[in-house]
Short mmCIF file of C-alpha atoms (C1' of nucleotides) in Angstrom, two decimals:
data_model
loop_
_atom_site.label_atom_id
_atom_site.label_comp_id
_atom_site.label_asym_id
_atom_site.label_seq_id
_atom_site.Cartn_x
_atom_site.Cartn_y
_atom_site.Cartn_z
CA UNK B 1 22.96 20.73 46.87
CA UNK B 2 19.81 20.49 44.93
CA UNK B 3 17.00 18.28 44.74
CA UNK B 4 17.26 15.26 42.49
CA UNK B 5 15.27 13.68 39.78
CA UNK B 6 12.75 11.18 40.59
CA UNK B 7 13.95 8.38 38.92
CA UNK B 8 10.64 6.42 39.35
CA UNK B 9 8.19 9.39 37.98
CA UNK B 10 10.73 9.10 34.66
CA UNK B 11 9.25 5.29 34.79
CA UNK B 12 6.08 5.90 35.35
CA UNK B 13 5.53 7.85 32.15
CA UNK B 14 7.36 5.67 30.32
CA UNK B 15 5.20 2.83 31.33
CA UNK B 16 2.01 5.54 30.45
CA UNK B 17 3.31 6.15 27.01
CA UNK B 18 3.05 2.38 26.35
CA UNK B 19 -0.37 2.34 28.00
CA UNK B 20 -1.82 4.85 26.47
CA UNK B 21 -0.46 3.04 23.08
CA UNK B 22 -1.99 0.57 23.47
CA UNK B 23 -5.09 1.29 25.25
CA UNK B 24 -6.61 3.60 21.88
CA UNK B 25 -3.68 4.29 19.17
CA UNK B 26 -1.02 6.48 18.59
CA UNK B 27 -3.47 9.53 18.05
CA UNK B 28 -4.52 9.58 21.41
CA UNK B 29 -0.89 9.69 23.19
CA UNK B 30 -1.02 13.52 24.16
CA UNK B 31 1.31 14.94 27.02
CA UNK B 32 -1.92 16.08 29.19
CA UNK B 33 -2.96 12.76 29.27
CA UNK B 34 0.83 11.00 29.95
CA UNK B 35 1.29 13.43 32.44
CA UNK B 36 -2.34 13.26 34.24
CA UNK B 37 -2.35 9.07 33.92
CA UNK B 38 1.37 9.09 35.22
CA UNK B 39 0.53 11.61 37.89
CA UNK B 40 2.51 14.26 37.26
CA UNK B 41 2.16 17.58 36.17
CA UNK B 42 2.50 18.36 32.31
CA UNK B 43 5.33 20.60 32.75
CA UNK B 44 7.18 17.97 34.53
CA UNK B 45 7.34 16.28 31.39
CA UNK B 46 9.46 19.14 29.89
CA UNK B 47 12.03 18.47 32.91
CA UNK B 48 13.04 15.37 31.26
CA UNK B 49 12.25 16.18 27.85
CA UNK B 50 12.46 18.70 25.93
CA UNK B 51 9.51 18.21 23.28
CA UNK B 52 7.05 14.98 23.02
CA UNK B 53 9.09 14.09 19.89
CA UNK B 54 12.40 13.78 22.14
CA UNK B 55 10.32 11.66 24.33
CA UNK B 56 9.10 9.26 22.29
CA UNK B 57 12.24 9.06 20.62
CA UNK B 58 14.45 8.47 23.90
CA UNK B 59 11.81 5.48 24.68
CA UNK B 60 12.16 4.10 21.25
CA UNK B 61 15.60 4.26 21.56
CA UNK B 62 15.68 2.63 24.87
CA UNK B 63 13.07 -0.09 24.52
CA UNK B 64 15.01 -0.72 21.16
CA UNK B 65 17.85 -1.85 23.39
CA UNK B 66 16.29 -3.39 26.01
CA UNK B 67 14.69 -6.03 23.50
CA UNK B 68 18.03 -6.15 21.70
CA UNK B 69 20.22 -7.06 25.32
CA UNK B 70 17.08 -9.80 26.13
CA UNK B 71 17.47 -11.29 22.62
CA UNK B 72 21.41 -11.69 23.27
CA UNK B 73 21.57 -12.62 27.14
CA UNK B 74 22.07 -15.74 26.59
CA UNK B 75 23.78 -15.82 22.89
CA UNK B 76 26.91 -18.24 22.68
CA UNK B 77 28.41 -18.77 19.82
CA UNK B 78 30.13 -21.77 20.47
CA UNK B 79 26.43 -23.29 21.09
CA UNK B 80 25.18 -25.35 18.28
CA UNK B 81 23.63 -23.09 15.16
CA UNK B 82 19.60 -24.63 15.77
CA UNK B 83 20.11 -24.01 19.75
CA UNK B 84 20.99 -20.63 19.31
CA UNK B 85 18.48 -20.19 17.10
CA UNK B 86 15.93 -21.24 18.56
CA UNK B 87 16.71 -19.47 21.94
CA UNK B 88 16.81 -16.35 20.08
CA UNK B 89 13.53 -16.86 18.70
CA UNK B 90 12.14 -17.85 21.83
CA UNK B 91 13.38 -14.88 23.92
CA UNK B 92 12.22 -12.91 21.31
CA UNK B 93 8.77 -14.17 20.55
CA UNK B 94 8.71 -14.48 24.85
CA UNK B 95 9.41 -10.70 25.34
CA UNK B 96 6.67 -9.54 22.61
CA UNK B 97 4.59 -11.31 24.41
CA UNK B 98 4.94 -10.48 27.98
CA UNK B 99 5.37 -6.86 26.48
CA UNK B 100 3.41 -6.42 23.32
CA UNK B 101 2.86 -2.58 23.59
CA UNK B 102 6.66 -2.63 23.89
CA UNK B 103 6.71 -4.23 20.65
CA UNK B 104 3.79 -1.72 19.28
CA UNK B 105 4.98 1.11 19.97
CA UNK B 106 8.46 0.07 18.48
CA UNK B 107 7.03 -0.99 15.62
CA UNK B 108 4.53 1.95 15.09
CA UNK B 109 6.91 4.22 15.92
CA UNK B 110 9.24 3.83 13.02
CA UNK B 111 7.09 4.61 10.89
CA UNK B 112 5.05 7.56 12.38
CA UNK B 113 7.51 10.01 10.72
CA UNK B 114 8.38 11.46 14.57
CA UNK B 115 10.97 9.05 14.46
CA UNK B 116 14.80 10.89 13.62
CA UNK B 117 17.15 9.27 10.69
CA UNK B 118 19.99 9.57 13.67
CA UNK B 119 17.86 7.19 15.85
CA UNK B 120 17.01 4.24 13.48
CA UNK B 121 20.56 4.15 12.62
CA UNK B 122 21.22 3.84 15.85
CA UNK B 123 19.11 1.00 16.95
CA UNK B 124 19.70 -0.66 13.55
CA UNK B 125 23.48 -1.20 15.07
CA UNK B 126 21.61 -2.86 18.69
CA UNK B 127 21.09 -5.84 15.96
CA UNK B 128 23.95 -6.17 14.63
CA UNK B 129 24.57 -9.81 16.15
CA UNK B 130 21.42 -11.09 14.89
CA UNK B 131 22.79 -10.21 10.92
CA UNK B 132 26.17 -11.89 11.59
CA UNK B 133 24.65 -14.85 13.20
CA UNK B 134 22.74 -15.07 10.19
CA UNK B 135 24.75 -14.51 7.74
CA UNK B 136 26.84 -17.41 9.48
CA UNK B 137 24.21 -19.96 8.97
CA UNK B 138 24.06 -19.11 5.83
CA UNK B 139 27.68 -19.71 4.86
CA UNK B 140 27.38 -22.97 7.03
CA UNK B 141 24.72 -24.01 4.88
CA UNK B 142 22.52 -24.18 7.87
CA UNK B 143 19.81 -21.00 5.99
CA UNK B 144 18.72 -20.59 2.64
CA UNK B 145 20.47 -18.37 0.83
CA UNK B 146 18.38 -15.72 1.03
CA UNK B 147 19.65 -12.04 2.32
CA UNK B 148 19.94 -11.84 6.01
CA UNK B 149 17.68 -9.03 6.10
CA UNK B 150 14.71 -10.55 4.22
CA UNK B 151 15.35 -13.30 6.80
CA UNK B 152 14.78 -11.49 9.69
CA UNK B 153 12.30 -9.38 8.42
CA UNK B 154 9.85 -12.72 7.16
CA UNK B 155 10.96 -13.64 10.74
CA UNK B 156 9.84 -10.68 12.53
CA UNK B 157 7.28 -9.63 10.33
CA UNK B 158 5.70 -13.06 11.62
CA UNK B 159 6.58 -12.96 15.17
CA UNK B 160 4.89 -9.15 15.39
CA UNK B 161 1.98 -10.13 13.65
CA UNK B 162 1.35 -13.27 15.31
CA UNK B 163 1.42 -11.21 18.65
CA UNK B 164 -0.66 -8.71 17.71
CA UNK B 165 -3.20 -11.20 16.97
CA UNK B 166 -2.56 -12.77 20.13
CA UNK B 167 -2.85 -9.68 21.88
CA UNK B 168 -5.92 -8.33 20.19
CA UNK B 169 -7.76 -11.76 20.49
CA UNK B 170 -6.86 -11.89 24.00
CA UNK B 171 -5.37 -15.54 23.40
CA UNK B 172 -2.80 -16.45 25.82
CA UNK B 173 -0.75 -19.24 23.98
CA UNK B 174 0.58 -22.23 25.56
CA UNK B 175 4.10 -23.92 24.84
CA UNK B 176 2.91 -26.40 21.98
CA UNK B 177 1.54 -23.34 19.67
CA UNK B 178 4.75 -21.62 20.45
CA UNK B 179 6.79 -24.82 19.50
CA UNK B 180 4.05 -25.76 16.53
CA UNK B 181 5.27 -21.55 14.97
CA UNK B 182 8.90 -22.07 16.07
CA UNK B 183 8.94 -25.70 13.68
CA UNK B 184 6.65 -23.71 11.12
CA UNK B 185 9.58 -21.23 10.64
CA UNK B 186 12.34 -22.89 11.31
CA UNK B 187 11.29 -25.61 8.92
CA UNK B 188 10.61 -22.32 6.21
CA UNK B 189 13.97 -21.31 6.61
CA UNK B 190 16.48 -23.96 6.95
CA UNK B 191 18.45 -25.97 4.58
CA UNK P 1 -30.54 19.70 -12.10
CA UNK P 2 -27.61 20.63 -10.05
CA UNK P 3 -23.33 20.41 -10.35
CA UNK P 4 -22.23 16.90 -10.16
CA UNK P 5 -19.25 15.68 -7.61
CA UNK P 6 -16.14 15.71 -9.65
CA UNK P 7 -15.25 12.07 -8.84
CA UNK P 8 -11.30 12.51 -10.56
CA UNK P 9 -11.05 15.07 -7.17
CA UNK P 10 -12.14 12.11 -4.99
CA UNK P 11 -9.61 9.92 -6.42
CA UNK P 12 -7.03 13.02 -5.84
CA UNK P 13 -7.70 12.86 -2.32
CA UNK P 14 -7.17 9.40 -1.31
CA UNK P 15 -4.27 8.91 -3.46
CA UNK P 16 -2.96 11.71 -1.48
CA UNK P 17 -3.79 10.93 1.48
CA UNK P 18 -1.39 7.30 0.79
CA UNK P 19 1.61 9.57 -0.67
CA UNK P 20 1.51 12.17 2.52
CA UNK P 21 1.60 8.80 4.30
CA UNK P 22 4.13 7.04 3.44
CA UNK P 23 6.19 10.15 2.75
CA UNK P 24 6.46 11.18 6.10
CA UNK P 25 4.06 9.01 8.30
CA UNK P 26 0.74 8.98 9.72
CA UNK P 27 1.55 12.30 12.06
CA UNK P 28 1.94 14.74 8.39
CA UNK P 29 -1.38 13.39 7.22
CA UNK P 30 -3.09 17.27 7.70
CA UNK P 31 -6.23 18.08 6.04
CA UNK P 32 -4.79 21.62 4.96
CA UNK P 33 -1.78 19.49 3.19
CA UNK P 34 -4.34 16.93 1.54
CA UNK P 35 -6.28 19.71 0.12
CA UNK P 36 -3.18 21.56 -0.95
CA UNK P 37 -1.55 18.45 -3.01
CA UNK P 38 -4.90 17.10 -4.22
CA UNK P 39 -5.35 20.37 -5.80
CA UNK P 40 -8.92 21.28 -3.74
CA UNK P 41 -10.24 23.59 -1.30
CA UNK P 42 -9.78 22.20 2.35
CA UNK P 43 -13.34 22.74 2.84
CA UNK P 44 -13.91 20.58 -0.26
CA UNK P 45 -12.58 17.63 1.91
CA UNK P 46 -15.76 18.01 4.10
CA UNK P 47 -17.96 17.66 0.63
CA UNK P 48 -16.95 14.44 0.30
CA UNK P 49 -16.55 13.22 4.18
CA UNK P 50 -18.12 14.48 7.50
CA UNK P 51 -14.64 14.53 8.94
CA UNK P 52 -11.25 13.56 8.87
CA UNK P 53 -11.91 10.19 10.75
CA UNK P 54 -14.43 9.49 8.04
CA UNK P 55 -12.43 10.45 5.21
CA UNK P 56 -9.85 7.66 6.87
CA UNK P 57 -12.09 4.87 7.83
CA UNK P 58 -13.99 5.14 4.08
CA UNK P 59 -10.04 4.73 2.28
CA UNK P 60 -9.39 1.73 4.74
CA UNK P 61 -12.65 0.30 3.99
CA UNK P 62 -12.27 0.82 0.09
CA UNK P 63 -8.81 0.06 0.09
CA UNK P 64 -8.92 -3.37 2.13
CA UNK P 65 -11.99 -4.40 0.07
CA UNK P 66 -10.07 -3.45 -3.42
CA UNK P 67 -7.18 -5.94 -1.69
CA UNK P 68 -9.73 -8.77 -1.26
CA UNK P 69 -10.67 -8.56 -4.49
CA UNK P 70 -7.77 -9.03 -6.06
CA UNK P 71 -6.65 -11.47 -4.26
CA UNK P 72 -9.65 -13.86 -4.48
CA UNK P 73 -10.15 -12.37 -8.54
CA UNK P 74 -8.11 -16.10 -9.87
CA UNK P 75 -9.56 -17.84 -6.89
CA UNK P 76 -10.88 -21.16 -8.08
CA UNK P 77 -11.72 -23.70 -5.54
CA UNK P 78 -11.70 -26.43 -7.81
CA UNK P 79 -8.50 -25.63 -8.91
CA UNK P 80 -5.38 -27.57 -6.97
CA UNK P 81 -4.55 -26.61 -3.42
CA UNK P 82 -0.92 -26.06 -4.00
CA UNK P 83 -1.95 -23.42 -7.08
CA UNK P 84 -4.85 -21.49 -5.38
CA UNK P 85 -2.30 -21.25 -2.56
CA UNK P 86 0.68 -19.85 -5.20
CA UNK P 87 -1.33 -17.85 -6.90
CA UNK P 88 -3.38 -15.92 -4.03
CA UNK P 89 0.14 -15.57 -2.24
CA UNK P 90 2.00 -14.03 -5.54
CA UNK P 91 -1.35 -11.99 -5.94
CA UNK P 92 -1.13 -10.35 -2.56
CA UNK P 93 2.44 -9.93 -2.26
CA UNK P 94 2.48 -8.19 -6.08
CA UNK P 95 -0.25 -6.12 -4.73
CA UNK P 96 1.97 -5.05 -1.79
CA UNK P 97 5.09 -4.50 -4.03
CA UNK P 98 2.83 -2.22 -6.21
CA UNK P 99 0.98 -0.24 -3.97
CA UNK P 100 3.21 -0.56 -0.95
CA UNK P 101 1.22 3.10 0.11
CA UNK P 102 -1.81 1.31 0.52
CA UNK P 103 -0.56 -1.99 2.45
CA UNK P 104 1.11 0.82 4.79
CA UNK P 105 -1.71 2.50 5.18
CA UNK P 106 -4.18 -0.27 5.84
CA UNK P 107 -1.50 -1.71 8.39
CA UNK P 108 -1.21 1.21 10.30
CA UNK P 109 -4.07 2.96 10.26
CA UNK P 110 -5.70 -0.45 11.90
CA UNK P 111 -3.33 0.37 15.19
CA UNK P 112 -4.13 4.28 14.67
CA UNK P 113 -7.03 4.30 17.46
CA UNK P 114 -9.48 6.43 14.63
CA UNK P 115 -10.76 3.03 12.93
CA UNK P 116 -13.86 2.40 13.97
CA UNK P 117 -14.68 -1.40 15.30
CA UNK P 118 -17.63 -1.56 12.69
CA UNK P 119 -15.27 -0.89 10.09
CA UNK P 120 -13.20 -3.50 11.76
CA UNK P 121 -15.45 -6.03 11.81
CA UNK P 122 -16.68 -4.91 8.16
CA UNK P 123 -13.51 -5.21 6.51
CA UNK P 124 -12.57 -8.86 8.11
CA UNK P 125 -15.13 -9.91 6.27
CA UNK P 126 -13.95 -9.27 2.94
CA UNK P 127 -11.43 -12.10 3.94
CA UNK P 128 -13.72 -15.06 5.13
CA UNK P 129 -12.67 -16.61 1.72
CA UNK P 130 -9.09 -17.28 2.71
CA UNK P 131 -10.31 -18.20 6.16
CA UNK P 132 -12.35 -21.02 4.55
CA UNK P 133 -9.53 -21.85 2.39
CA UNK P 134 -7.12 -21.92 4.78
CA UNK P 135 -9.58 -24.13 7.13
CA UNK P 136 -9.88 -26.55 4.01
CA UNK P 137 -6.21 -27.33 3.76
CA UNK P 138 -5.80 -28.18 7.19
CA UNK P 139 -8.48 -30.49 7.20
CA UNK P 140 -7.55 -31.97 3.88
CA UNK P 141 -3.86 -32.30 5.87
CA UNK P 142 -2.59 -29.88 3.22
CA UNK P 143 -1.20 -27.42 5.88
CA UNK P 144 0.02 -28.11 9.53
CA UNK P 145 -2.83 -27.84 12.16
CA UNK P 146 -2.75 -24.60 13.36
CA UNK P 147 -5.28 -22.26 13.30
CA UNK P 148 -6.09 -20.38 10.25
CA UNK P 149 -5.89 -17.13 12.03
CA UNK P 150 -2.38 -17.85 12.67
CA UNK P 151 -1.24 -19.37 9.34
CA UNK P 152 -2.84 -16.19 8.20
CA UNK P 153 -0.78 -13.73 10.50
CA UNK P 154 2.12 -15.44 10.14
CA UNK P 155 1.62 -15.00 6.84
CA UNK P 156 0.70 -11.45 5.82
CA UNK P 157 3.31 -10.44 9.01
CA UNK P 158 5.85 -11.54 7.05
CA UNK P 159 4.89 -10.41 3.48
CA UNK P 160 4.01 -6.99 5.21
CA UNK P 161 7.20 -7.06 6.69
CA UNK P 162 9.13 -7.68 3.66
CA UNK P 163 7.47 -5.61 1.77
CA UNK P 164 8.39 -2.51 4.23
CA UNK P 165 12.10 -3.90 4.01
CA UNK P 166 11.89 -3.68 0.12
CA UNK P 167 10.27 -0.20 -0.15
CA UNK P 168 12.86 1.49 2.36
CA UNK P 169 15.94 0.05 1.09
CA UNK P 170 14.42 0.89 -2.65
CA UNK P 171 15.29 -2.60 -3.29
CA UNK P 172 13.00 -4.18 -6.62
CA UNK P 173 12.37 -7.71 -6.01
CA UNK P 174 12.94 -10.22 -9.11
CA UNK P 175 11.08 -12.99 -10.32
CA UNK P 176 13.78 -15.31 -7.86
CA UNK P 177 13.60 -13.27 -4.75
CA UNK P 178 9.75 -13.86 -5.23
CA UNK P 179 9.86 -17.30 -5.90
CA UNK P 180 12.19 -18.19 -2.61
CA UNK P 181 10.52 -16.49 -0.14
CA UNK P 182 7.19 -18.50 -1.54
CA UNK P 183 9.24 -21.25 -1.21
CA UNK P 184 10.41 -20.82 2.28
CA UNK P 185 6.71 -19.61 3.18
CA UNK P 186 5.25 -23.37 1.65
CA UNK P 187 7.69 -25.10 3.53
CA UNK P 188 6.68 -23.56 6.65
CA UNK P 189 3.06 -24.44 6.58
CA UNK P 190 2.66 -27.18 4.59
CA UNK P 191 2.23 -31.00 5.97
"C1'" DA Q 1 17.91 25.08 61.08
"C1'" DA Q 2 19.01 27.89 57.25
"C1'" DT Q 3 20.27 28.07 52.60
"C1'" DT Q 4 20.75 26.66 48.00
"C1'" DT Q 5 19.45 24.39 44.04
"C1'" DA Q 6 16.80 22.20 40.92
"C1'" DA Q 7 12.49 19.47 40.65
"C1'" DA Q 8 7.71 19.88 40.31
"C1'" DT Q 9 3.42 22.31 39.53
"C1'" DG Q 10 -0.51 23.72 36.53
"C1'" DA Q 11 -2.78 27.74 34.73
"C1'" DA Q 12 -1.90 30.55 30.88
"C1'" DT Q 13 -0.08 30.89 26.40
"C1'" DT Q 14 1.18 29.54 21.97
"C1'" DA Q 15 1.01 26.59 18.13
"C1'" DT Q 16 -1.13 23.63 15.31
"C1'" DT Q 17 -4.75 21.77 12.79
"C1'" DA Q 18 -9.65 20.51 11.98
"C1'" DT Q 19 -13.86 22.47 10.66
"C1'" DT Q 20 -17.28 26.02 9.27
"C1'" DC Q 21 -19.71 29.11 6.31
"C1'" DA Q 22 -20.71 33.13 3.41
"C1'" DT Q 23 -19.66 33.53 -1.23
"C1'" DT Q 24 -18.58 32.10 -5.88
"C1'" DT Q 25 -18.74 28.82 -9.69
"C1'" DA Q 26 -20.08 25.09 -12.72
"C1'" DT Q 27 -23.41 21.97 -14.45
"C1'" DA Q 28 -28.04 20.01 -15.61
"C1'" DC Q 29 -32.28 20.83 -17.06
"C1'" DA Q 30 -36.41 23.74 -18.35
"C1'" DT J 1 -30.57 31.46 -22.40
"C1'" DG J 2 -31.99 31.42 -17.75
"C1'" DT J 3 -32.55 29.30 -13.41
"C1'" DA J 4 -32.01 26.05 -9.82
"C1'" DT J 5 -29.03 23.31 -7.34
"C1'" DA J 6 -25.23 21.63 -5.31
"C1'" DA J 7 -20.09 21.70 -5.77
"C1'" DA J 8 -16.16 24.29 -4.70
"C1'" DT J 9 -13.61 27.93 -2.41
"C1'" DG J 10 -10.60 29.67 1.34
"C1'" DA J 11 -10.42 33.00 4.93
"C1'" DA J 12 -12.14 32.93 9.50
"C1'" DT J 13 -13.08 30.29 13.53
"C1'" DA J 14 -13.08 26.68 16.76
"C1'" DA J 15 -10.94 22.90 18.82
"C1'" DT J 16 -7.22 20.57 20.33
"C1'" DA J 17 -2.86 19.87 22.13
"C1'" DA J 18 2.09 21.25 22.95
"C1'" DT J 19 4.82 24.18 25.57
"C1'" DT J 20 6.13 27.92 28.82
"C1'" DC J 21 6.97 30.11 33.14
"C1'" DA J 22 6.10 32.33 37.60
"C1'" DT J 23 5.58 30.05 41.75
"C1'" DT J 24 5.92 26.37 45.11
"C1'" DT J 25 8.11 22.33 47.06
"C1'" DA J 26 11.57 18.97 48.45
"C1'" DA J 27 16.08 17.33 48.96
"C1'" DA J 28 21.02 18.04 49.90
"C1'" DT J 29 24.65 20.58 51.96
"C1'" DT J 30 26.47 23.81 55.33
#
DNA sequence: AATTTAAATGAATTATTATTCATTTATACA
DNA sequence: TGTATAAATGAATAATAATTCATTTAAATT
C-alpha cells in the first residue's frame, strides 16, 4: 500500500559515513554533510535512524559483522592449524586493505564514547571463532602460551596499524611484503 | 610588573583534557567540562590557547615529544643491538602501561581531522632516532628487511593495541606477561 | 485512475558547545 | 602602600550542528 524504502539511498550514506571518515576525521562527520554528499535530504536520515548516534552505531554493528563473516568464509577446521591461520590472516589483512575506512571507522569508533556497552558486547560475540581457534593452537602446542586475547590484539593491533600506514602513505603493497609481515608474525607467535 | 600565568592551572588542563578522554572518548572532550574539572574559568582556557584546536594540537605536540624522550633517554648507540632494542621497547611499552591516557590520546587524536599536518610532520620528527636505528639493524642483518616504517607500525600497532586490551579489561601486566610479548615481538623481526 | 500510505524533503527550530568580553583579582615592581 | 599589568572569571553571545515537522512526492493496491 505504501511506498517503500530505498534500499540503495540506506547504502549510499553508509558508504558517505565512511567517506567522510576518512576524507578529514571523525569531527567532521555531521548529518548535513552525510545527507548533502549522499544526496539526500537531512531529514531523510531520521527515516532510518533515529539519532546520528543510532546511526553510527547500526554501521558499526554491521561492518563489525561483515568483516567477521569475510574472516570465517572459508574457516575449516579440519584444515591444517598454519593453513587456517594463515587464511585468516590473509582475508583479514586483504579486507583492511581493500576497505581501510571500514577498518577506521571500526576502530575509531569504539572508542569515541558514542559507541553503546550493548553493542561491543555484541560484536565481541561476531569473534568468537577466532578465540576458540586460538585457544586451540594453543593447547596443540601450535601458539605460545600467551592469552588468546593478547594474541589477537598484538595481531590486530599490527595488522590496523600497518594499514593505516599503508593507507596514509598511499603505498599499495604487493604479495611479497604481505608474505614478508605474515612470516614476521607468524614466526612471533608460534611454537 | 604584571600577574604571572599560574603554570599548576596549565598542567590542570591537559591532564584533564586526557582523563575526560579516556573516560568517555574524544566526543565528551567540551571546553565547559575541561574548565569545570580543571578547576578554571572556561574563558581561562582561551588565556592559555587561541582555541580548542590549539589547546589539542599543543598537548599532542608536548605529549608525543615527552614520549620521544623517554624513549631515546637510555638510548646508547654504542651499546648492543639486542639491548638498545629491549630497552627502548620495555621503555615505550611502560610508558603506555603508565599513562595509557596519553598513548590514547596521541593515537586518536592523530585520526581526529583537528591535527594540523605541520604538527604532523613536527612530531614525526621527534622519532627519526628509531628510524635510524631501526635502518641500522637491517643493514647490519639484525632485523628482517623490511622497511623501518613497517617494523615500526607493526610494532607500536601492537603495543598500542595491547595496551588498550590491558586498560579496558583492568588487567596489570607482570614482569612475565612483559617479557613474552617482547619475546614474541624479537622473534618476529629479528634475522 | 483514484486512493492510501509511508518515504522524502529542507527550511525552521532546538540543542549543544565554543568563544567573547566587561569586570574583578592577584602579583610584581616602583 | 600604590599602581600598572595581565591573569582570571563566568554570564552572555555566537557558531555550529542535530533534529523536527508541515508539506510534497512516489509507489503499491484497489
Amino acid at each position: 500500500m505504501s511506498r517503500p524504502k530505498n534500499e540503495e539511498k540506506l547504502h549510499a550514506i553508509h558508504r558517505v559515513v565512511l567517506k567522510l571518515l576518512v576524507r578529514s576525521g571523525f569531527s567532521s562527520v555531521k548529518m548535513a554533510d552525510i545527507a548533502k554528499e549522499a544526496g539526500v535530504a537531512s531529514g531523510t536520515l531520521y527515516i532510518y535512524y533515529s539519532s546520528k548516534e543510532g546511526l553510527l552505531n547500526a554501521l558499526f554493528v554491521l561492518t563489525k559483522q561483515e568483516i567477521a563473516q569475510h574472516m570465517f568464509r572459508m574457516f575449516d577446521p579440519k584444515e591444517d592449524y598454519l593453513i587456517s591461520f594463515r587464511n585468516m590472516w590473509f582475508a583479514y589483512m586483504q579486507y583492511c586493505i581493500d576497505f581501510p575506512e571500514k577498518m577506521l571507522f571500526v576502530e575509531q569508533f569504539l572508542y569515541s564514547g558514542l559507541i553503546t556497552a550493548e553493542n561491543i558486547e555484541r560484536t565481541e560475540l561476531f569473534f568468537e571463532p577466532l578465540n576458540t581457534f586460538l585457544d586451540t593452537g594453543r593447547k596443540k602446542k601450535y601458539l605460545l602460551n600467551i592469552d588468546a586475547a593478547l594474541l589477537k590484539a598484538s595481531m590486530a593491533g599490527s595488522i590496523h596499524e600497518l594499514v593505516k600506514w599503508m593507507h596514509s602513505q598511499q603505498i599499495k603493497p604487493n604479495n611479497s611484503l604481505l608474505e614478508n609481515l605474515f612470516r614476521l608474525q607468524w614466526k612471533g607467535i608460534s611454537l
